[in-house]
Coordinates of C-alpha atoms (C1' of nucleotides) in Angstrom, one line a residue:
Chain A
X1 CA 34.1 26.4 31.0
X2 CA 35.2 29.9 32.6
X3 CA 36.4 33.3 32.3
X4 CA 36.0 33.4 36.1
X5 CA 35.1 37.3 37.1
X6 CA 38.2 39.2 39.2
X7 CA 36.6 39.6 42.4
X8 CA 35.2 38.2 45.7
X9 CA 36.7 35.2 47.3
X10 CA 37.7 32.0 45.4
X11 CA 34.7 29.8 46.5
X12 CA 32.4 32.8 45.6
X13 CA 34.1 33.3 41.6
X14 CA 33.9 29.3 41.4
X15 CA 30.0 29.7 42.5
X16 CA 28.9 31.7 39.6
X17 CA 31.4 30.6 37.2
X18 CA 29.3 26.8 37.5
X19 CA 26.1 28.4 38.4
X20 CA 26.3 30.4 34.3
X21 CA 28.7 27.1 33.3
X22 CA 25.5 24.8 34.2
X23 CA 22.9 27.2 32.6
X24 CA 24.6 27.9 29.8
X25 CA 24.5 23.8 29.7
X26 CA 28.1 23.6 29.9
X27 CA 28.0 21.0 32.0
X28 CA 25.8 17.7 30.8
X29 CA 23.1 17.5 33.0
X30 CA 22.2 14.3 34.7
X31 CA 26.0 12.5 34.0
X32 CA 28.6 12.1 36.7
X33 CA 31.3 15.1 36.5
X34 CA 34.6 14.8 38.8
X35 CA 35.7 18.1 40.7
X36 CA 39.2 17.8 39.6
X37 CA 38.2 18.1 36.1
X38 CA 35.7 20.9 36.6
X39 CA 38.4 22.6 39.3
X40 CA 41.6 22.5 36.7
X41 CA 39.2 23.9 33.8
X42 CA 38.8 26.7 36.3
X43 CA 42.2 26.7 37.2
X44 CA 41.8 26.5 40.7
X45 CA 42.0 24.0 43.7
X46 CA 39.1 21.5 44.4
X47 CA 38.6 23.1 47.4
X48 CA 36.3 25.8 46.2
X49 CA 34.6 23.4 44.2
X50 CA 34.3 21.5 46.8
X51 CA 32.1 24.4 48.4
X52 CA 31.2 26.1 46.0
X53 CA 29.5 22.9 45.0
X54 CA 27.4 22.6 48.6
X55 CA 26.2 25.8 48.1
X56 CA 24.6 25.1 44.5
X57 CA 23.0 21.5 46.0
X58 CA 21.1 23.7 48.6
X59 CA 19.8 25.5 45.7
X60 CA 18.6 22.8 44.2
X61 CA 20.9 22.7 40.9
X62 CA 23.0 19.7 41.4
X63 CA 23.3 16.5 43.8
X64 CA 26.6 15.4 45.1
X65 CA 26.8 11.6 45.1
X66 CA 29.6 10.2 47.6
X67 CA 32.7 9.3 46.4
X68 CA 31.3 8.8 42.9
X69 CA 30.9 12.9 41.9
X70 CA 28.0 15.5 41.2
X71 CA 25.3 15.9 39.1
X72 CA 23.6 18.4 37.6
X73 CA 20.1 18.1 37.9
X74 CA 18.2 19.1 35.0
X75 CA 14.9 20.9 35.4
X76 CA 11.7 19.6 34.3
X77 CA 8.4 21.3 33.7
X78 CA 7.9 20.5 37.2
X79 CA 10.8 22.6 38.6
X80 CA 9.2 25.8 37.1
X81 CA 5.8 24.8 38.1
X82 CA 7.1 24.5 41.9
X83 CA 8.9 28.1 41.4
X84 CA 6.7 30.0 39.8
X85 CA 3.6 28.7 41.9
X86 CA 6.0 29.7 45.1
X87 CA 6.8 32.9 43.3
X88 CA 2.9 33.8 42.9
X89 CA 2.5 32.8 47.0
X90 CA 5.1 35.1 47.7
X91 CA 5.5 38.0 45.2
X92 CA 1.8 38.7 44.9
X93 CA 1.1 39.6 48.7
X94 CA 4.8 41.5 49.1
X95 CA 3.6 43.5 46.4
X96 CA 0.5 44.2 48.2
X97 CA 2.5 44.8 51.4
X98 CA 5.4 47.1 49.3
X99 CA 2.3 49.1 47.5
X100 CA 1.0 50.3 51.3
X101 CA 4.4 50.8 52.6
X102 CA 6.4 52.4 49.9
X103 CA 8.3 55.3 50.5
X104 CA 9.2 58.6 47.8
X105 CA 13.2 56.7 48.1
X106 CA 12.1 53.9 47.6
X107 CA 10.0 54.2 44.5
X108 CA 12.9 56.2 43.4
X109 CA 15.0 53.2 43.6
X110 CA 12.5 51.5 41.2
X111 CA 12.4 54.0 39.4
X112 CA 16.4 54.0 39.1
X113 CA 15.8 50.0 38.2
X114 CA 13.5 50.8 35.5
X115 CA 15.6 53.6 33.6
X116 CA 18.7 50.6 33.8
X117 CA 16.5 48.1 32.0
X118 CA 15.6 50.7 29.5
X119 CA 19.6 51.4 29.4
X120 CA 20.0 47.6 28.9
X121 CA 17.2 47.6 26.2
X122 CA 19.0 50.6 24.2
X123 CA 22.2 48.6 24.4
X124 CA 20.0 45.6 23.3
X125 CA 22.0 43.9 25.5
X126 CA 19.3 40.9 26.4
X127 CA 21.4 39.5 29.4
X128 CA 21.7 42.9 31.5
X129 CA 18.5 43.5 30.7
X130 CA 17.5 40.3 32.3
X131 CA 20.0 41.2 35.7
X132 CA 18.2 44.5 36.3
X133 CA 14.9 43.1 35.5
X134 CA 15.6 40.9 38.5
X135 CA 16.9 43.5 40.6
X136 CA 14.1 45.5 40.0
X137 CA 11.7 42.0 41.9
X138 CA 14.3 42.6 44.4
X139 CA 13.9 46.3 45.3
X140 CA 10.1 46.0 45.3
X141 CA 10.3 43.3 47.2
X142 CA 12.5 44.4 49.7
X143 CA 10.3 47.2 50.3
X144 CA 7.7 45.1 52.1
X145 CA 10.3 44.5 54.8
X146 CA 10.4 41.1 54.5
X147 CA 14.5 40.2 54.0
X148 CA 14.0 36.6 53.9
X149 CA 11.0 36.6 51.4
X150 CA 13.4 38.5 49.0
X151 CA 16.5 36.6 48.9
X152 CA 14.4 33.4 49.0
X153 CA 12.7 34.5 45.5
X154 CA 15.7 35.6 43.9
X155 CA 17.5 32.9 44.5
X156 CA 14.7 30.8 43.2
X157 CA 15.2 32.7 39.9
X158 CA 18.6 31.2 39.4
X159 CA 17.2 27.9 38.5
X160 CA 15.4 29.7 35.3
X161 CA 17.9 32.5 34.4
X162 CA 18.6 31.0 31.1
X163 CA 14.9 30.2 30.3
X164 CA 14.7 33.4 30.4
X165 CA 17.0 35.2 28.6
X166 CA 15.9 32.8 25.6
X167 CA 12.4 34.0 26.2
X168 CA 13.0 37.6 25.8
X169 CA 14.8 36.4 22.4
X170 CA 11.5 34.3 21.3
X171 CA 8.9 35.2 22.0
X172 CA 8.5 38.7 22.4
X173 CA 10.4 42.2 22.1
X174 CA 12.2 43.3 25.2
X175 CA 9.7 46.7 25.0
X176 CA 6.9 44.0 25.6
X177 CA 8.7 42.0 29.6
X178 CA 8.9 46.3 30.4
X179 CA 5.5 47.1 30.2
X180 CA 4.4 44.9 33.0
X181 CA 6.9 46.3 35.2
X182 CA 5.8 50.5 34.4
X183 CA 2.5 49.2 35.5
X184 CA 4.0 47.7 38.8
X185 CA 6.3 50.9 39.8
X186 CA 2.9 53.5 38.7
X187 CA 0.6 51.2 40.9
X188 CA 3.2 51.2 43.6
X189 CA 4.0 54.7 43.5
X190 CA 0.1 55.7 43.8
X191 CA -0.3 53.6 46.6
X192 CA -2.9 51.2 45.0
X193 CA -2.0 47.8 47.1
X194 CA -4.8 45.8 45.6
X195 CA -3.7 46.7 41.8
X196 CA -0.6 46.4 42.3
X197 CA -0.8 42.8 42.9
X198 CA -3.4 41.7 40.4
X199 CA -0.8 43.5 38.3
X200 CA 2.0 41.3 40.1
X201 CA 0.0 38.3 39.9
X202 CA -0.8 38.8 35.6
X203 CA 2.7 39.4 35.3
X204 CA 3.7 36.0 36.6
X205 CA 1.1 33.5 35.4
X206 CA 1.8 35.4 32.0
X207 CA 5.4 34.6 32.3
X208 CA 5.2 31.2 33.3
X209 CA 3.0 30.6 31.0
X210 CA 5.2 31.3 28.7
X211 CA 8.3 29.7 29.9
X212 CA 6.5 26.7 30.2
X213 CA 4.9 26.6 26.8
X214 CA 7.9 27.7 25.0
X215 CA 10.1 25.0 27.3
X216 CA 7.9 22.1 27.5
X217 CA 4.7 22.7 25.4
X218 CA 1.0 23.0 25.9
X219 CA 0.3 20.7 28.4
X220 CA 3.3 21.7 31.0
X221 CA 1.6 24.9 30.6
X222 CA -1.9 23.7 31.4
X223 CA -0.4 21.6 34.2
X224 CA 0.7 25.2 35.8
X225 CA -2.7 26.2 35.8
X226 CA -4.0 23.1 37.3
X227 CA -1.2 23.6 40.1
X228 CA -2.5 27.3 40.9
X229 CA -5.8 26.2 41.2
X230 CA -5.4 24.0 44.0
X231 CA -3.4 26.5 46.1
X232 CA -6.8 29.1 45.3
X233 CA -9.7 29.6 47.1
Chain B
X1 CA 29.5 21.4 72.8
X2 CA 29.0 17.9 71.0
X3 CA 28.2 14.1 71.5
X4 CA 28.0 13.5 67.6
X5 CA 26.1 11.0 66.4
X6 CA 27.3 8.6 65.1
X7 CA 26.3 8.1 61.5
X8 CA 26.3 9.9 58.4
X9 CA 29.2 12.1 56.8
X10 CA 31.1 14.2 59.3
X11 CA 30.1 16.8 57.7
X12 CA 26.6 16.2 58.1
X13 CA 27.1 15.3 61.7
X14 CA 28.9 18.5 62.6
X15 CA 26.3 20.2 61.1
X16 CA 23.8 19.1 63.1
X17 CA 26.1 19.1 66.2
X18 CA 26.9 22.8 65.2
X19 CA 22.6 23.6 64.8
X20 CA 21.5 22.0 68.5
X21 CA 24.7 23.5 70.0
X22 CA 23.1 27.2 68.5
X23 CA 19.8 26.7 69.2
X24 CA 20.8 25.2 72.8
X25 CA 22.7 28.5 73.2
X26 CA 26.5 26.7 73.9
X27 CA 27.8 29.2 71.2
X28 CA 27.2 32.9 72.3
X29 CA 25.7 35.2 69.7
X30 CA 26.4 37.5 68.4
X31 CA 30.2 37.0 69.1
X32 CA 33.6 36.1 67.0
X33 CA 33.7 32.2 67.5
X34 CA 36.9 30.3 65.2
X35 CA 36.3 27.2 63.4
X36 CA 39.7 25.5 64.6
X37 CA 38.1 25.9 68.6
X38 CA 34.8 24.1 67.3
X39 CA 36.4 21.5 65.7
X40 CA 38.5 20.9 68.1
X41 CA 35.9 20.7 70.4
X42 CA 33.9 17.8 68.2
X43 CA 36.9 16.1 67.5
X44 CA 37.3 16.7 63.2
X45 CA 39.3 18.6 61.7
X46 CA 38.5 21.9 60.4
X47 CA 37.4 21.2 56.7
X48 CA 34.1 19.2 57.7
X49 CA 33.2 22.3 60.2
X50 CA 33.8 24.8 57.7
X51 CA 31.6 23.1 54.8
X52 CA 29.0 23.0 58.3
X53 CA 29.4 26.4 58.1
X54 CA 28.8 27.3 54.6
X55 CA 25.6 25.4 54.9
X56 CA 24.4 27.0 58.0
X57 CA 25.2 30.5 56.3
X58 CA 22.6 29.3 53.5
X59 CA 20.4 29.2 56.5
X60 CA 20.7 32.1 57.8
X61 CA 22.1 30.9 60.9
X62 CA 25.5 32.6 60.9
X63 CA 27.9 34.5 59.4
X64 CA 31.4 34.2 58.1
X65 CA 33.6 37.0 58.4
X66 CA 36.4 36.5 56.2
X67 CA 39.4 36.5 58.2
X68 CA 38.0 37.2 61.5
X69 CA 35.9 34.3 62.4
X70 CA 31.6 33.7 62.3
X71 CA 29.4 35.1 64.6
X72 CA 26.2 33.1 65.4
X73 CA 23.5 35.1 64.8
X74 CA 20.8 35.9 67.5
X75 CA 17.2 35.9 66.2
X76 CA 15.5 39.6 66.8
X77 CA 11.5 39.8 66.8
X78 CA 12.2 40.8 63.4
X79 CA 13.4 37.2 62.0
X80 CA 10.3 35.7 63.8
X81 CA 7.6 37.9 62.6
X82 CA 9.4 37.1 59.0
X83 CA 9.4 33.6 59.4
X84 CA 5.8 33.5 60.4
X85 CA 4.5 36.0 57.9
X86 CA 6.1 33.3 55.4
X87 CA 4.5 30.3 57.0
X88 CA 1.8 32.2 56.3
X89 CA 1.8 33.0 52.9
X90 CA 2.8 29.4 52.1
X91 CA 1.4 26.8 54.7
X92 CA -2.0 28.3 54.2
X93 CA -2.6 28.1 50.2
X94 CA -0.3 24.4 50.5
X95 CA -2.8 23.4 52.8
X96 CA -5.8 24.1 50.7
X97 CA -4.3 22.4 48.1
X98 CA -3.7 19.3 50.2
X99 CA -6.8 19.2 51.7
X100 CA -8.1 19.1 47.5
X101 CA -5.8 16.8 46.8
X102 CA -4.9 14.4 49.4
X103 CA -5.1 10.5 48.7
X104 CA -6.1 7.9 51.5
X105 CA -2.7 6.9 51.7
X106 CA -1.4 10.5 52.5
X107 CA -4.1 10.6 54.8
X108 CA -3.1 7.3 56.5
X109 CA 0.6 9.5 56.8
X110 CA -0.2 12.1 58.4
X111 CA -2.5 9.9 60.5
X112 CA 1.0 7.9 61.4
X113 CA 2.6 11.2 62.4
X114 CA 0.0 12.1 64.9
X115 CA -0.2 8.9 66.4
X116 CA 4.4 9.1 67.3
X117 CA 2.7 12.5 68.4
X118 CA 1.1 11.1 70.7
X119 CA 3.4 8.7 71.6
X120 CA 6.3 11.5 72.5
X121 CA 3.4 13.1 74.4
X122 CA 2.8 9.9 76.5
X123 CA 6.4 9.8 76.8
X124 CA 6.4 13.6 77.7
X125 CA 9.3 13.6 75.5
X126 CA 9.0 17.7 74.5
X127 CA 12.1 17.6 72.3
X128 CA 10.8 14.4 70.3
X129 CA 7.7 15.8 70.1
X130 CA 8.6 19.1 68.4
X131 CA 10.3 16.7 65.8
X132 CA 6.9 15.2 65.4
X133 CA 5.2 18.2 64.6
X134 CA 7.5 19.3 62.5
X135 CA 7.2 15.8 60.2
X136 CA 3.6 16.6 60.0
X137 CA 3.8 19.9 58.9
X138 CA 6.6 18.0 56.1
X139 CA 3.8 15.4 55.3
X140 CA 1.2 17.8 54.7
X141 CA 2.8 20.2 53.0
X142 CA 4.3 17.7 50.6
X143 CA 0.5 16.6 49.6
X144 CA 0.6 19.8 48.0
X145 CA 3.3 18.5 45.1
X146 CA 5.4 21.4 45.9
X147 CA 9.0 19.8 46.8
X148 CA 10.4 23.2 47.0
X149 CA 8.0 25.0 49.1
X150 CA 8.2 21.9 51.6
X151 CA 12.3 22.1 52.1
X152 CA 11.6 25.9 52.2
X153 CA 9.3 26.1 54.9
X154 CA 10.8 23.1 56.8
X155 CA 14.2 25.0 56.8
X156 CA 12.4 28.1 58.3
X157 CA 11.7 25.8 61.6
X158 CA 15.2 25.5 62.3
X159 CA 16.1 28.9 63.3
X160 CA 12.9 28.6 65.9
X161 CA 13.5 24.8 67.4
X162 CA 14.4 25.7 70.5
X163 CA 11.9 28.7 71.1
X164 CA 9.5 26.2 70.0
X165 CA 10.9 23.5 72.7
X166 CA 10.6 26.4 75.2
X167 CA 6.8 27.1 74.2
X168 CA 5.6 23.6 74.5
X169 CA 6.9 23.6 78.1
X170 CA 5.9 27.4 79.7
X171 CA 2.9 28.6 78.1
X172 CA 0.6 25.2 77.2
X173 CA 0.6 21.7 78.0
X174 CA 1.9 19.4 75.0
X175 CA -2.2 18.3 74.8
X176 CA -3.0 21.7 73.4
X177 CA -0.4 21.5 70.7
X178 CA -1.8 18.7 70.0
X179 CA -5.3 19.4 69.3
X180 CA -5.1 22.1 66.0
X181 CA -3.0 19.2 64.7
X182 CA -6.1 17.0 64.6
X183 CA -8.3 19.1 63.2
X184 CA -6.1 19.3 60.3
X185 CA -5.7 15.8 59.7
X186 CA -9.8 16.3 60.1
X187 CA -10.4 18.8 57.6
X188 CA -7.9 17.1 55.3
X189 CA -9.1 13.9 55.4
X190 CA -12.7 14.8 54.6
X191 CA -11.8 17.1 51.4
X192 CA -12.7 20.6 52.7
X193 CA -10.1 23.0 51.3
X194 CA -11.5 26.0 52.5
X195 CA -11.8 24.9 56.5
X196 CA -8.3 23.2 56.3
X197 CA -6.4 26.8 54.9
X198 CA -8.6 28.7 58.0
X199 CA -7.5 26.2 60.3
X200 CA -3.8 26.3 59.5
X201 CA -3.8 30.5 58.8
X202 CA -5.3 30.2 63.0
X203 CA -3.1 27.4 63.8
X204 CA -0.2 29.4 62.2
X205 CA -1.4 33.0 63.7
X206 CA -1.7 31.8 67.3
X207 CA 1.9 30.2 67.0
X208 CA 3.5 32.8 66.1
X209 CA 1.8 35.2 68.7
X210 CA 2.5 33.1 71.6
X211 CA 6.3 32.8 70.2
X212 CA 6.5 36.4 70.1
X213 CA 4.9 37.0 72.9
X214 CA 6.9 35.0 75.2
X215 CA 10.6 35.8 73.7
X216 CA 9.6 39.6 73.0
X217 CA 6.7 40.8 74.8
X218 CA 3.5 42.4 73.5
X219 CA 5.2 44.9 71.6
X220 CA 6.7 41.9 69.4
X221 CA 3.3 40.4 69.4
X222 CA 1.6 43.4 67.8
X223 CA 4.3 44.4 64.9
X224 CA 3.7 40.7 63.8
X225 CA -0.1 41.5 63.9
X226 CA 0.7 45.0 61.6
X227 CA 2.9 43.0 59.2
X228 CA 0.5 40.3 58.7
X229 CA -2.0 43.1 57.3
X230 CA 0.4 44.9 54.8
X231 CA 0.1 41.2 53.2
X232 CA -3.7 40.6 53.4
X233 CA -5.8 42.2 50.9
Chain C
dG1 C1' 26.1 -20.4 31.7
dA2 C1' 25.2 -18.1 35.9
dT3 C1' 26.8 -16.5 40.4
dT4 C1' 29.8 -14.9 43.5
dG5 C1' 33.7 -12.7 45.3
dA6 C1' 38.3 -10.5 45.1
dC7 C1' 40.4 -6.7 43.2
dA8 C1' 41.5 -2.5 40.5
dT9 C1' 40.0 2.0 39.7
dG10 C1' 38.3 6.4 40.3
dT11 C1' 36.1 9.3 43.3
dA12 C1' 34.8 12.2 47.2
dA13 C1' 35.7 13.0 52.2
dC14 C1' 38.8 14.4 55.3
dA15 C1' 43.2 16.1 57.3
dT16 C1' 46.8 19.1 57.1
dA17 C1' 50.1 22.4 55.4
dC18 C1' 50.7 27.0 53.7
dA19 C1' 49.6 31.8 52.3
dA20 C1' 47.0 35.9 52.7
dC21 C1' 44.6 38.8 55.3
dA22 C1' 42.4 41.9 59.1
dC23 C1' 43.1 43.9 63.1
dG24 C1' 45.2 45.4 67.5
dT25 C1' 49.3 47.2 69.5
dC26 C1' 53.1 49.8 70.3
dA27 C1' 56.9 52.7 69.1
dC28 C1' 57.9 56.8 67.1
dA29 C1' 57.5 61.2 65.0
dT30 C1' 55.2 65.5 65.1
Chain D
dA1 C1' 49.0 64.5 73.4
dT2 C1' 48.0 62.8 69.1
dG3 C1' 48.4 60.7 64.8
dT4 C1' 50.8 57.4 61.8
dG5 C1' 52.9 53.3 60.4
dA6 C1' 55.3 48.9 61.1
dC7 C1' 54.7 44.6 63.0
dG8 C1' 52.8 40.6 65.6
dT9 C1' 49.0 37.6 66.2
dG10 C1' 45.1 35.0 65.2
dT11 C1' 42.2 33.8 61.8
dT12 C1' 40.4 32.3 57.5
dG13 C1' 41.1 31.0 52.4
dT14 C1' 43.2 27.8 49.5
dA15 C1' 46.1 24.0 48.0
dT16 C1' 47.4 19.4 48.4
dG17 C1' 48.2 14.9 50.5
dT18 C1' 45.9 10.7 52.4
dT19 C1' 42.1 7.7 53.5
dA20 C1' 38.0 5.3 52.8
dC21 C1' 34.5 4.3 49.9
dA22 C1' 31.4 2.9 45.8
dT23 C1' 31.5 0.6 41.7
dG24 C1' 32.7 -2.1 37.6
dT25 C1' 35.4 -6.0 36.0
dC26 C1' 36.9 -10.4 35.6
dA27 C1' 38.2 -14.7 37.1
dA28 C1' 37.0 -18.7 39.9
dT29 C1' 33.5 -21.6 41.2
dC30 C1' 29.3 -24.1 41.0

DNA sequence: GATTGACATGTAACATACAACACGTCACAT
DNA sequence: ATGTGACGTGTTGTATGTTACATGTCAATC
């Protein structure tokens, strides 16, 4: 398992150490795991397991089962379908919304987010890049005011984190995911709200299209599709 | 604070105890509460309360302070116009979709969950009826397929259950509450997409304004009215 | 041979003991 | 009078002991 990062509170370091442990695959998906054995490979109590554990089943990554252990629930083509048809719902308009409402900071902040994933992509350093990428969703949305929008987004991108870092390996040069997102901060800064979510909107299907075929194939990928076109006019 | 139901994992039960004793107002906002007092109080000891906690947290309910205590959190205008702008931007387009996709036995459903509508109306039974409504809205949304967004938006309720109770008493009789509801089930029943997203987006709208209305005043009402707009196109 | 039930085993759920921490208070020095 | 620092108090954070449960096994019975 670990290294276990040097700060925050117990329950918080045993959080991500499982959250990256269970992406990375570390932990068997859909086989019963104990806490004591995943809490002495950490070295600490099962306390913070314990917790750290009730947090990740209200995200969605694993199932606790009573007195029999936990689960880590392995996510099907269906799992991205759900997030990334919730993260067109949602992303598109706040883009719209941050587009009319964006301030000189705060297109300055993006613009700060951007020059750190070009930093990442100097240091070709695939996972950073993939952090500040996120952060970057974060500070646009966050511009459209709504808090609860933004951490519900980000937090659905935890479920797909390693799918993603393996697509920026695949399928297509780090220079290529960067593009997307000059459009997005030039669109923003000009305040163009319509564009700017088209642009959001192209982005996505474009990346879950590719997730999806890479992951599961052709026909996940068509079944994504079908899924947007019932939420459409 | 409690009674405590009386089945399920303490845990769960404290955290429901801990949720009706918020949203009933037993626990002051906005203040340093201790866990040991509350679980006291309900009669566990302090582990079950505190893994309550963590979940609540995840909800947005409360906050820990680490060392100090949690302070319930007291909902501002803010956290309601955010809560309705994302019904919004999800009930709407997962209604569509049901409405395209809905079979006669999820029909037959949400035709169930009107009629114990009706029957807490009869009963004039405001709490049970809330519950209702809020199973229908879980029905219809999960027509959709979209597991995720369901849990999401169903979550969203909880930090508005008792405003809601408070609604259904002082500004419309439980009848008219009733009525959008139908339509609905109408629109979704006989395939029309379109007519079903307008009906929830005015369903949804109207809510919201009355909420905001009566906890905030006009003022409330109309910054809900702006925010909805930044979204639109 | 199939079915049932007692029991052993491994596990989470819960209670409790202990340590670390944040903060207020008060004495003391300046 | 004011600032500073030691200390007391209340609280969580964490570890660990204890209980109750779900399940698989295996023997007894039909």
């Amino acid at each position: 398992m670990e290294p276990l990062q040097s700060q925050g509170s117990m329950t918080d370091r045993a959080t991500s150490a499982l959250r990256s442990a269970i992406l990375r695959g570390d932990l068997e998906p859909n086989t019963l795991h104990a806490v004591h054995t995943v809490a002495e490979s950490l070295g600490v109590s099962r306390t913070p397991v314990r917790e750290a554990l009730i947090r990740l089943a209200a995200e969605g990554m694993v199932r606790v089962q009573r007195n029999r252990g936990f689960v880590v629930l392995r996510h099907s083509p269906r799992d991205l379908v759900e997030i990334f048809s919730l993260r067109l719902l949602l992303e598109v308009p706040a883009t719209r919304a941050a587009a009319s409402l964006a301030t000189p900071d705060d297109v300055a902040a993006l613009d700060a987010d951007i020059a750190r994933m070009r930093d990442a992509m100097a240091a070709d350093d695939a996972e950073l890049f993939l952090r500040e990428d996120r952060q970057f969703h974060r500070t646009l949305l966050s511009i459209s005011g709504n808090e609860r929008l933004t951490e519900f987004v980000d937090s659905l991108r935890n479920v797909v984190l390693s799918s993603g870092v393996s697509t920026a390996n695949r399928t297509e040069s780090i220079g290529e995911i960067l593009e997307p997102h000059l459009e997005l901060l030039r669109l923003v800064r000009d305040g163009k709200p319509t564009e700017a979510a088209a642009s959001m909107h192209e982005h996505l299907v474009s990346t879950g299209h590719k997730l999806l075929t890479q992951e599961f194939g052709d026909e996940a990928a068509a079944s994504f599709a079908d899924a947007l076109g019932a939420y459409e006019a």
